[in-house]
Amino acid sequence: MAVDVKVPAVGESIQEAMIHKWHKNSGDSVRRDEILLELETDKATVELTAEADGILHILKPNGAVVAIGEVIGRLGEGKAGDPPAPVIAPVTTPVSVPPPPKIPAAPAAASAVGAAASAPLSPAVRRIVTEEALDPGQISGTGKGGRITKGDALEAASAKTKGPSTSTTTTPTPATSTTLGPKSVISEKSQGAVQGVGPRAIRREPMSMLRRRIAERLVHAQNTAAILTTFNEVDMKGVMDLRKQYKDLFKERHGVNLGFMSFFVKAAVDALKKYPAINGWIEANEIVYHDYYDIGVAVSSERGLVVPILRDVDKLSMPEIEKAIIHYSTKARDNKISVDDLNGGTFTISNGGVFGSLLSTPILNPPQSAILGMHKIQERPVVVGGQIVIRPMMYLALSYDHRIVDGKEAVQFLVTIKELVEDPSRLLLGV
């Protein structure tokens, strides 16, 4: 008895998914609980396993966008190597299309031109002839039997635009292709489809579900929030000295490296407690405040930026924060991030400095009201105690929704983070 392979419900608000990759081929023998494919949603990648033993028959290919509950394959009886079950195509009613108007041909000036005039024109050639008001009888066909190719028509149109040439001798190109420009070729066999090669090539690829969702949310944030960004800079010497002094002991005791992110996460929690509007958001005509601190930490994956949530960060130690960040970074790299990992979040931190960004204006992660942007650490001359010294400096950016957060709060929030990071002992003492 055949078992349908259906797209499972992977989240409350998710209505469709994309088949990222089948791990099996049609005709393969599959055992229960074996991974069949990866489904990509707008939030995460989900692995789908076989519900029974059987021979797989794939109904939807890689890259297909499918609805929740849709049948995308079947596990049937049989042996490995059996041909896939036939897919029944939907019945369609033929539509009557009137024939295109005939274009009168002028008397041919030579035998090749006469053959071109008498041969039927392809739709692509007919369109060019009509749009450019060309006379097919005056076009030398280089196709089979003197047929006019799309390249011939384009060349005739180009010659018409440039005017008469000083040379009356034409050297025909091979019948299979006509050169239009540097490394651009039109193949007769492809019926006018342009295959670009070289520096002017064009490729089209469907957007992944994650990329579509990112685009949708970023545009939504820009269109619905009054986004403003304030900047400051932080001297990283204190944190770097502390890491240098204790990094080996920290790793030995906790099994993870001591990074910069845990300092900023801890500092952000302290600052959010002082300025609770930044940890809230707007719903209709109400401000929703949160008395917990779920911090989203943006991590990069091959398929785009994802923001897993570190929950109840105020209750986590710095080693626990570092372990959680490594855990989610590994899941993102392996495309194992789940929908639950991404749901929620009251504030976000993004570190563009790992890619070399010196300064940027991060965009809000809706419905949150603020996002902190970290950047590259770079040595710069600064004035300390009346003296010019070289210090490792980092620019910080806070983008916020001005509808809920005033400029004064945003600036003071960023100053609080600056002060805590520049004197990390305050984070340990809670002062």
PDB file of N, CA, C and O in Angstrom, residues 338-392:
ATOM      1  N   SER A 338      15.840  25.448  13.854  1.00  0.00           N
ATOM      2  CA  SER A 338      14.412  25.135  13.841  1.00  0.00           C
ATOM      3  C   SER A 338      13.584  26.408  13.985  1.00  0.00           C
ATOM      4  O   SER A 338      14.103  27.472  14.352  1.00  0.00           O
ATOM      5  N   VAL A 339      12.294  26.280  13.731  1.00  0.00           N
ATOM      6  CA  VAL A 339      11.392  27.423  13.863  1.00  0.00           C
ATOM      7  C   VAL A 339      11.363  27.921  15.300  1.00  0.00           C
ATOM      8  O   VAL A 339      11.355  29.131  15.567  1.00  0.00           O
ATOM      9  N   ASP A 340      11.374  26.992  16.264  1.00  0.00           N
ATOM     10  CA  ASP A 340      11.338  27.380  17.677  1.00  0.00           C
ATOM     11  C   ASP A 340      12.577  28.177  18.071  1.00  0.00           C
ATOM     12  O   ASP A 340      12.517  29.023  18.962  1.00  0.00           O
ATOM     13  N   ASP A 341      13.707  27.889  17.419  1.00  0.00           N
ATOM     14  CA  ASP A 341      14.937  28.627  17.727  1.00  0.00           C
ATOM     15  C   ASP A 341      14.819  30.101  17.364  1.00  0.00           C
ATOM     16  O   ASP A 341      15.538  30.942  17.915  1.00  0.00           O
ATOM     17  N   LEU A 342      13.943  30.424  16.407  1.00  0.00           N
ATOM     18  CA  LEU A 342      13.863  31.776  15.865  1.00  0.00           C
ATOM     19  C   LEU A 342      12.660  32.568  16.371  1.00  0.00           C
ATOM     20  O   LEU A 342      12.577  33.770  16.144  1.00  0.00           O
ATOM     21  N   ASN A 343      11.713  31.894  17.001  1.00  0.00           N
ATOM     22  CA  ASN A 343      10.492  32.571  17.437  1.00  0.00           C
ATOM     23  C   ASN A 343      10.745  33.454  18.656  1.00  0.00           C
ATOM     24  O   ASN A 343      11.493  33.086  19.564  1.00  0.00           O
ATOM     25  N   GLY A 344      10.091  34.600  18.665  1.00  0.00           N
ATOM     26  CA  GLY A 344      10.185  35.496  19.807  1.00  0.00           C
ATOM     27  C   GLY A 344      11.359  36.453  19.669  1.00  0.00           C
ATOM     28  O   GLY A 344      11.805  36.791  18.578  1.00  0.00           O
ATOM     29  N   GLY A 345      11.859  36.879  20.804  1.00  0.00           N
ATOM     30  CA  GLY A 345      12.960  37.845  20.824  1.00  0.00           C
ATOM     31  C   GLY A 345      12.450  39.234  21.111  1.00  0.00           C
ATOM     32  O   GLY A 345      11.486  39.696  20.497  1.00  0.00           O
ATOM     33  N   THR A 346      13.079  39.919  22.055  1.00  0.00           N
ATOM     34  CA  THR A 346      12.667  41.271  22.419  1.00  0.00           C
ATOM     35  C   THR A 346      13.688  42.328  21.999  1.00  0.00           C
ATOM     36  O   THR A 346      13.379  43.519  22.002  1.00  0.00           O
ATOM     37  N   PHE A 347      14.891  41.888  21.649  1.00  0.00           N
ATOM     38  CA  PHE A 347      15.962  42.815  21.259  1.00  0.00           C
ATOM     39  C   PHE A 347      16.973  42.016  20.454  1.00  0.00           C
ATOM     40  O   PHE A 347      17.116  40.801  20.650  1.00  0.00           O
ATOM     41  N   THR A 348      17.667  42.680  19.528  1.00  0.00           N
ATOM     42  CA  THR A 348      18.603  41.966  18.650  1.00  0.00           C
ATOM     43  C   THR A 348      19.974  42.639  18.658  1.00  0.00           C
ATOM     44  O   THR A 348      20.076  43.866  18.736  1.00  0.00           O
ATOM     45  N   ILE A 349      21.012  41.804  18.579  1.00  0.00           N
ATOM     46  CA  ILE A 349      22.389  42.290  18.436  1.00  0.00           C
ATOM     47  C   ILE A 349      22.972  41.680  17.171  1.00  0.00           C
ATOM     48  O   ILE A 349      22.880  40.477  16.942  1.00  0.00           O
ATOM     49  N   SER A 350      23.561  42.526  16.328  1.00  0.00           N
ATOM     50  CA  SER A 350      24.171  42.068  15.085  1.00  0.00           C
ATOM     51  C   SER A 350      25.615  42.541  15.044  1.00  0.00           C
ATOM     52  O   SER A 350      25.903  43.704  15.333  1.00  0.00           O
ATOM     53  N   ASN A 351      26.522  41.635  14.681  1.00  0.00           N
ATOM     54  CA  ASN A 351      27.947  41.971  14.657  1.00  0.00           C
ATOM     55  C   ASN A 351      28.467  41.935  13.225  1.00  0.00           C
ATOM     56  O   ASN A 351      28.950  40.910  12.739  1.00  0.00           O
ATOM     57  N   GLY A 352      28.384  43.063  12.540  1.00  0.00           N
ATOM     58  CA  GLY A 352      28.925  43.150  11.186  1.00  0.00           C
ATOM     59  C   GLY A 352      30.434  43.254  11.165  1.00  0.00           C
ATOM     60  O   GLY A 352      31.065  43.116  10.117  1.00  0.00           O
ATOM     61  N   GLY A 353      31.039  43.455  12.339  1.00  0.00           N
ATOM     62  CA  GLY A 353      32.479  43.576  12.410  1.00  0.00           C
ATOM     63  C   GLY A 353      33.212  42.307  12.013  1.00  0.00           C
ATOM     64  O   GLY A 353      34.349  42.364  11.552  1.00  0.00           O
ATOM     65  N   VAL A 354      32.562  41.147  12.180  1.00  0.00           N
ATOM     66  CA  VAL A 354      33.223  39.891  11.809  1.00  0.00           C
ATOM     67  C   VAL A 354      33.446  39.820  10.306  1.00  0.00           C
ATOM     68  O   VAL A 354      34.262  39.033   9.828  1.00  0.00           O
ATOM     69  N   PHE A 355      32.718  40.629   9.528  1.00  0.00           N
ATOM     70  CA  PHE A 355      32.901  40.660   8.082  1.00  0.00           C
ATOM     71  C   PHE A 355      33.722  41.868   7.639  1.00  0.00           C
ATOM     72  O   PHE A 355      33.914  42.094   6.460  1.00  0.00           O
ATOM     73  N   GLY A 356      34.163  42.680   8.613  1.00  0.00           N
ATOM     74  CA  GLY A 356      34.993  43.829   8.283  1.00  0.00           C
ATOM     75  C   GLY A 356      34.260  45.153   8.225  1.00  0.00           C
ATOM     76  O   GLY A 356      34.842  46.165   7.842  1.00  0.00           O
ATOM     77  N   SER A 357      32.976  45.157   8.610  1.00  0.00           N
ATOM     78  CA  SER A 357      32.208  46.405   8.558  1.00  0.00           C
ATOM     79  C   SER A 357      32.710  47.385   9.620  1.00  0.00           C
ATOM     80  O   SER A 357      32.793  47.053  10.805  1.00  0.00           O
ATOM     81  N   LEU A 358      33.020  48.608   9.203  1.00  0.00           N
ATOM     82  CA  LEU A 358      33.494  49.624  10.131  1.00  0.00           C
ATOM     83  C   LEU A 358      32.338  50.416  10.733  1.00  0.00           C
ATOM     84  O   LEU A 358      32.389  50.824  11.890  1.00  0.00           O
ATOM     85  N   LEU A 359      31.260  50.600   9.942  1.00  0.00           N
ATOM     86  CA  LEU A 359      30.112  51.371  10.421  1.00  0.00           C
ATOM     87  C   LEU A 359      28.909  51.053   9.541  1.00  0.00           C
ATOM     88  O   LEU A 359      29.042  50.946   8.315  1.00  0.00           O
ATOM     89  N   SER A 360      27.752  50.894  10.162  1.00  0.00           N
ATOM     90  CA  SER A 360      26.528  50.611   9.408  1.00  0.00           C
ATOM     91  C   SER A 360      25.327  51.029  10.226  1.00  0.00           C
ATOM     92  O   SER A 360      25.433  51.340  11.417  1.00  0.00           O
ATOM     93  N   THR A 361      24.164  51.053   9.581  1.00  0.00           N
ATOM     94  CA  THR A 361      22.906  51.358  10.263  1.00  0.00           C
ATOM     95  C   THR A 361      22.012  50.125  10.171  1.00  0.00           C
ATOM     96  O   THR A 361      21.386  49.892   9.148  1.00  0.00           O
ATOM     97  N   PRO A 362      21.979  49.302  11.210  1.00  0.00           N
ATOM     98  CA  PRO A 362      21.170  48.080  11.155  1.00  0.00           C
ATOM     99  C   PRO A 362      19.680  48.390  11.059  1.00  0.00           C
ATOM    100  O   PRO A 362      19.223  49.450  11.497  1.00  0.00           O
ATOM    101  N   ILE A 363      18.937  47.467  10.454  1.00  0.00           N
ATOM    102  CA  ILE A 363      17.483  47.613  10.291  1.00  0.00           C
ATOM    103  C   ILE A 363      16.784  46.792  11.360  1.00  0.00           C
ATOM    104  O   ILE A 363      17.227  45.687  11.707  1.00  0.00           O
ATOM    105  N   LEU A 364      15.687  47.312  11.876  1.00  0.00           N
ATOM    106  CA  LEU A 364      14.943  46.653  12.948  1.00  0.00           C
ATOM    107  C   LEU A 364      14.480  45.262  12.532  1.00  0.00           C
ATOM    108  O   LEU A 364      14.223  44.987  11.359  1.00  0.00           O
ATOM    109  N   ASN A 365      14.363  44.407  13.527  1.00  0.00           N
ATOM    110  CA  ASN A 365      13.810  43.074  13.349  1.00  0.00           C
ATOM    111  C   ASN A 365      12.387  43.104  13.901  1.00  0.00           C
ATOM    112  O   ASN A 365      12.181  42.940  15.101  1.00  0.00           O
ATOM    113  N   PRO A 366      11.356  43.328  13.034  1.00  0.00           N
ATOM    114  CA  PRO A 366       9.997  43.515  13.534  1.00  0.00           C
ATOM    115  C   PRO A 366       9.532  42.321  14.374  1.00  0.00           C
ATOM    116  O   PRO A 366       9.914  41.185  14.078  1.00  0.00           O
ATOM    117  N   PRO A 367       8.715  42.569  15.396  1.00  0.00           N
ATOM    118  CA  PRO A 367       8.158  43.866  15.827  1.00  0.00           C
ATOM    119  C   PRO A 367       9.021  44.606  16.839  1.00  0.00           C
ATOM    120  O   PRO A 367       8.552  45.544  17.471  1.00  0.00           O
ATOM    121  N   GLN A 368      10.264  44.177  17.015  1.00  0.00           N
ATOM    122  CA  GLN A 368      11.127  44.797  18.015  1.00  0.00           C
ATOM    123  C   GLN A 368      11.325  46.279  17.724  1.00  0.00           C
ATOM    124  O   GLN A 368      11.225  46.716  16.584  1.00  0.00           O
ATOM    125  N   SER A 369      11.664  47.014  18.766  1.00  0.00           N
ATOM    126  CA  SER A 369      11.788  48.459  18.620  1.00  0.00           C
ATOM    127  C   SER A 369      13.237  48.927  18.503  1.00  0.00           C
ATOM    128  O   SER A 369      13.473  50.118  18.299  1.00  0.00           O
ATOM    129  N   ALA A 370      14.217  48.003  18.626  1.00  0.00           N
ATOM    130  CA  ALA A 370      15.607  48.450  18.542  1.00  0.00           C
ATOM    131  C   ALA A 370      16.521  47.276  18.198  1.00  0.00           C
ATOM    132  O   ALA A 370      16.195  46.108  18.436  1.00  0.00           O
ATOM    133  N   ILE A 371      17.690  47.618  17.641  1.00  0.00           N
ATOM    134  CA  ILE A 371      18.725  46.640  17.319  1.00  0.00           C
ATOM    135  C   ILE A 371      20.079  47.287  17.513  1.00  0.00           C
ATOM    136  O   ILE A 371      20.278  48.450  17.135  1.00  0.00           O
ATOM    137  N   LEU A 372      21.003  46.558  18.119  1.00  0.00           N
ATOM    138  CA  LEU A 372      22.352  47.056  18.370  1.00  0.00           C
ATOM    139  C   LEU A 372      23.292  46.494  17.316  1.00  0.00           C
ATOM    140  O   LEU A 372      23.322  45.281  17.073  1.00  0.00           O
ATOM    141  N   GLY A 373      24.068  47.363  16.681  1.00  0.00           N
ATOM    142  CA  GLY A 373      25.040  46.937  15.688  1.00  0.00           C
ATOM    143  C   GLY A 373      26.460  47.102  16.203  1.00  0.00           C
ATOM    144  O   GLY A 373      26.865  48.202  16.593  1.00  0.00           O
ATOM    145  N   MET A 374      27.209  45.993  16.236  1.00  0.00           N
ATOM    146  CA  MET A 374      28.629  46.029  16.576  1.00  0.00           C
ATOM    147  C   MET A 374      29.443  46.076  15.286  1.00  0.00           C
ATOM    148  O   MET A 374      28.972  45.646  14.240  1.00  0.00           O
ATOM    149  N   HIS A 375      30.671  46.560  15.372  1.00  0.00           N
ATOM    150  CA  HIS A 375      31.476  46.707  14.167  1.00  0.00           C
ATOM    151  C   HIS A 375      32.924  46.305  14.413  1.00  0.00           C
ATOM    152  O   HIS A 375      33.279  45.838  15.498  1.00  0.00           O
ATOM    153  N   LYS A 376      33.715  46.483  13.387  1.00  0.00           N
ATOM    154  CA  LYS A 376      35.119  46.063  13.414  1.00  0.00           C
ATOM    155  C   LYS A 376      35.910  46.835  14.470  1.00  0.00           C
ATOM    156  O   LYS A 376      35.742  48.043  14.630  1.00  0.00           O
ATOM    157  N   ILE A 377      36.772  46.126  15.175  1.00  0.00           N
ATOM    158  CA  ILE A 377      37.681  46.770  16.133  1.00  0.00           C
ATOM    159  C   ILE A 377      38.904  47.257  15.351  1.00  0.00           C
ATOM    160  O   ILE A 377      39.549  46.483  14.651  1.00  0.00           O
ATOM    161  N   GLN A 378      39.178  48.535  15.485  1.00  0.00           N
ATOM    162  CA  GLN A 378      40.277  49.116  14.717  1.00  0.00           C
ATOM    163  C   GLN A 378      41.041  50.094  15.592  1.00  0.00           C
ATOM    164  O   GLN A 378      40.455  50.919  16.297  1.00  0.00           O
ATOM    165  N   GLU A 379      42.348  49.990  15.548  1.00  0.00           N
ATOM    166  CA  GLU A 379      43.169  50.905  16.335  1.00  0.00           C
ATOM    167  C   GLU A 379      43.103  52.311  15.758  1.00  0.00           C
ATOM    168  O   GLU A 379      43.305  52.512  14.557  1.00  0.00           O
ATOM    169  N   ARG A 380      42.824  53.280  16.644  1.00  0.00           N
ATOM    170  CA  ARG A 380      42.724  54.683  16.220  1.00  0.00           C
ATOM    171  C   ARG A 380      43.304  55.577  17.304  1.00  0.00           C
ATOM    172  O   ARG A 380      43.291  55.231  18.490  1.00  0.00           O
ATOM    173  N   PRO A 381      43.772  56.745  16.926  1.00  0.00           N
ATOM    174  CA  PRO A 381      44.242  57.698  17.941  1.00  0.00           C
ATOM    175  C   PRO A 381      43.062  58.343  18.654  1.00  0.00           C
ATOM    176  O   PRO A 381      42.125  58.826  18.013  1.00  0.00           O
ATOM    177  N   VAL A 382      43.098  58.320  19.975  1.00  0.00           N
ATOM    178  CA  VAL A 382      42.049  58.949  20.783  1.00  0.00           C
ATOM    179  C   VAL A 382      42.723  59.719  21.922  1.00  0.00           C
ATOM    180  O   VAL A 382      43.897  59.486  22.243  1.00  0.00           O
ATOM    181  N   VAL A 383      41.953  60.611  22.512  1.00  0.00           N
ATOM    182  CA  VAL A 383      42.477  61.407  23.623  1.00  0.00           C
ATOM    183  C   VAL A 383      42.041  60.762  24.933  1.00  0.00           C
ATOM    184  O   VAL A 383      40.848  60.601  25.192  1.00  0.00           O
ATOM    185  N   VAL A 384      42.992  60.382  25.775  1.00  0.00           N
ATOM    186  CA  VAL A 384      42.724  59.791  27.086  1.00  0.00           C
ATOM    187  C   VAL A 384      43.544  60.554  28.125  1.00  0.00           C
ATOM    188  O   VAL A 384      44.788  60.577  28.048  1.00  0.00           O
ATOM    189  N   GLY A 385      42.843  61.191  29.057  1.00  0.00           N
ATOM    190  CA  GLY A 385      43.552  61.959  30.088  1.00  0.00           C
ATOM    191  C   GLY A 385      44.396  63.074  29.529  1.00  0.00           C
ATOM    192  O   GLY A 385      45.487  63.352  30.055  1.00  0.00           O
ATOM    193  N   GLY A 386      43.934  63.689  28.443  1.00  0.00           N
ATOM    194  CA  GLY A 386      44.660  64.796  27.855  1.00  0.00           C
ATOM    195  C   GLY A 386      45.798  64.376  26.948  1.00  0.00           C
ATOM    196  O   GLY A 386      46.510  65.227  26.414  1.00  0.00           O
ATOM    197  N   GLN A 387      45.987  63.060  26.755  1.00  0.00           N
ATOM    198  CA  GLN A 387      47.070  62.561  25.912  1.00  0.00           C
ATOM    199  C   GLN A 387      46.489  61.809  24.706  1.00  0.00           C
ATOM    200  O   GLN A 387      45.461  61.143  24.817  1.00  0.00           O
ATOM    201  N   ILE A 388      47.150  61.942  23.570  1.00  0.00           N
ATOM    202  CA  ILE A 388      46.750  61.184  22.389  1.00  0.00           C
ATOM    203  C   ILE A 388      47.388  59.803  22.452  1.00  0.00           C
ATOM    204  O   ILE A 388      48.622  59.680  22.510  1.00  0.00           O
ATOM    205  N   VAL A 389      46.526  58.789  22.483  1.00  0.00           N
ATOM    206  CA  VAL A 389      47.014  57.408  22.565  1.00  0.00           C
ATOM    207  C   VAL A 389      46.330  56.577  21.479  1.00  0.00           C
ATOM    208  O   VAL A 389      45.299  56.965  20.928  1.00  0.00           O
ATOM    209  N   ILE A 390      46.913  55.421  21.166  1.00  0.00           N
ATOM    210  CA  ILE A 390      46.319  54.492  20.204  1.00  0.00           C
ATOM    211  C   ILE A 390      45.520  53.448  20.977  1.00  0.00           C
ATOM    212  O   ILE A 390      46.064  52.767  21.860  1.00  0.00           O
ATOM    213  N   ARG A 391      44.242  53.327  20.655  1.00  0.00           N
ATOM    214  CA  ARG A 391      43.381  52.381  21.350  1.00  0.00           C
ATOM    215  C   ARG A 391      42.569  51.560  20.343  1.00  0.00           C
ATOM    216  O   ARG A 391      42.231  52.061  19.252  1.00  0.00           O
ATOM    217  N   PRO A 392      42.211  50.312  20.713  1.00  0.00           N
ATOM    218  CA  PRO A 392      41.328  49.501  19.866  1.00  0.00           C
ATOM    219  C   PRO A 392      39.883  49.988  20.034  1.00  0.00           C
ATOM    220  O   PRO A 392      39.265  49.763  21.070  1.00  0.00           O
TER     221      PRO A 392
END
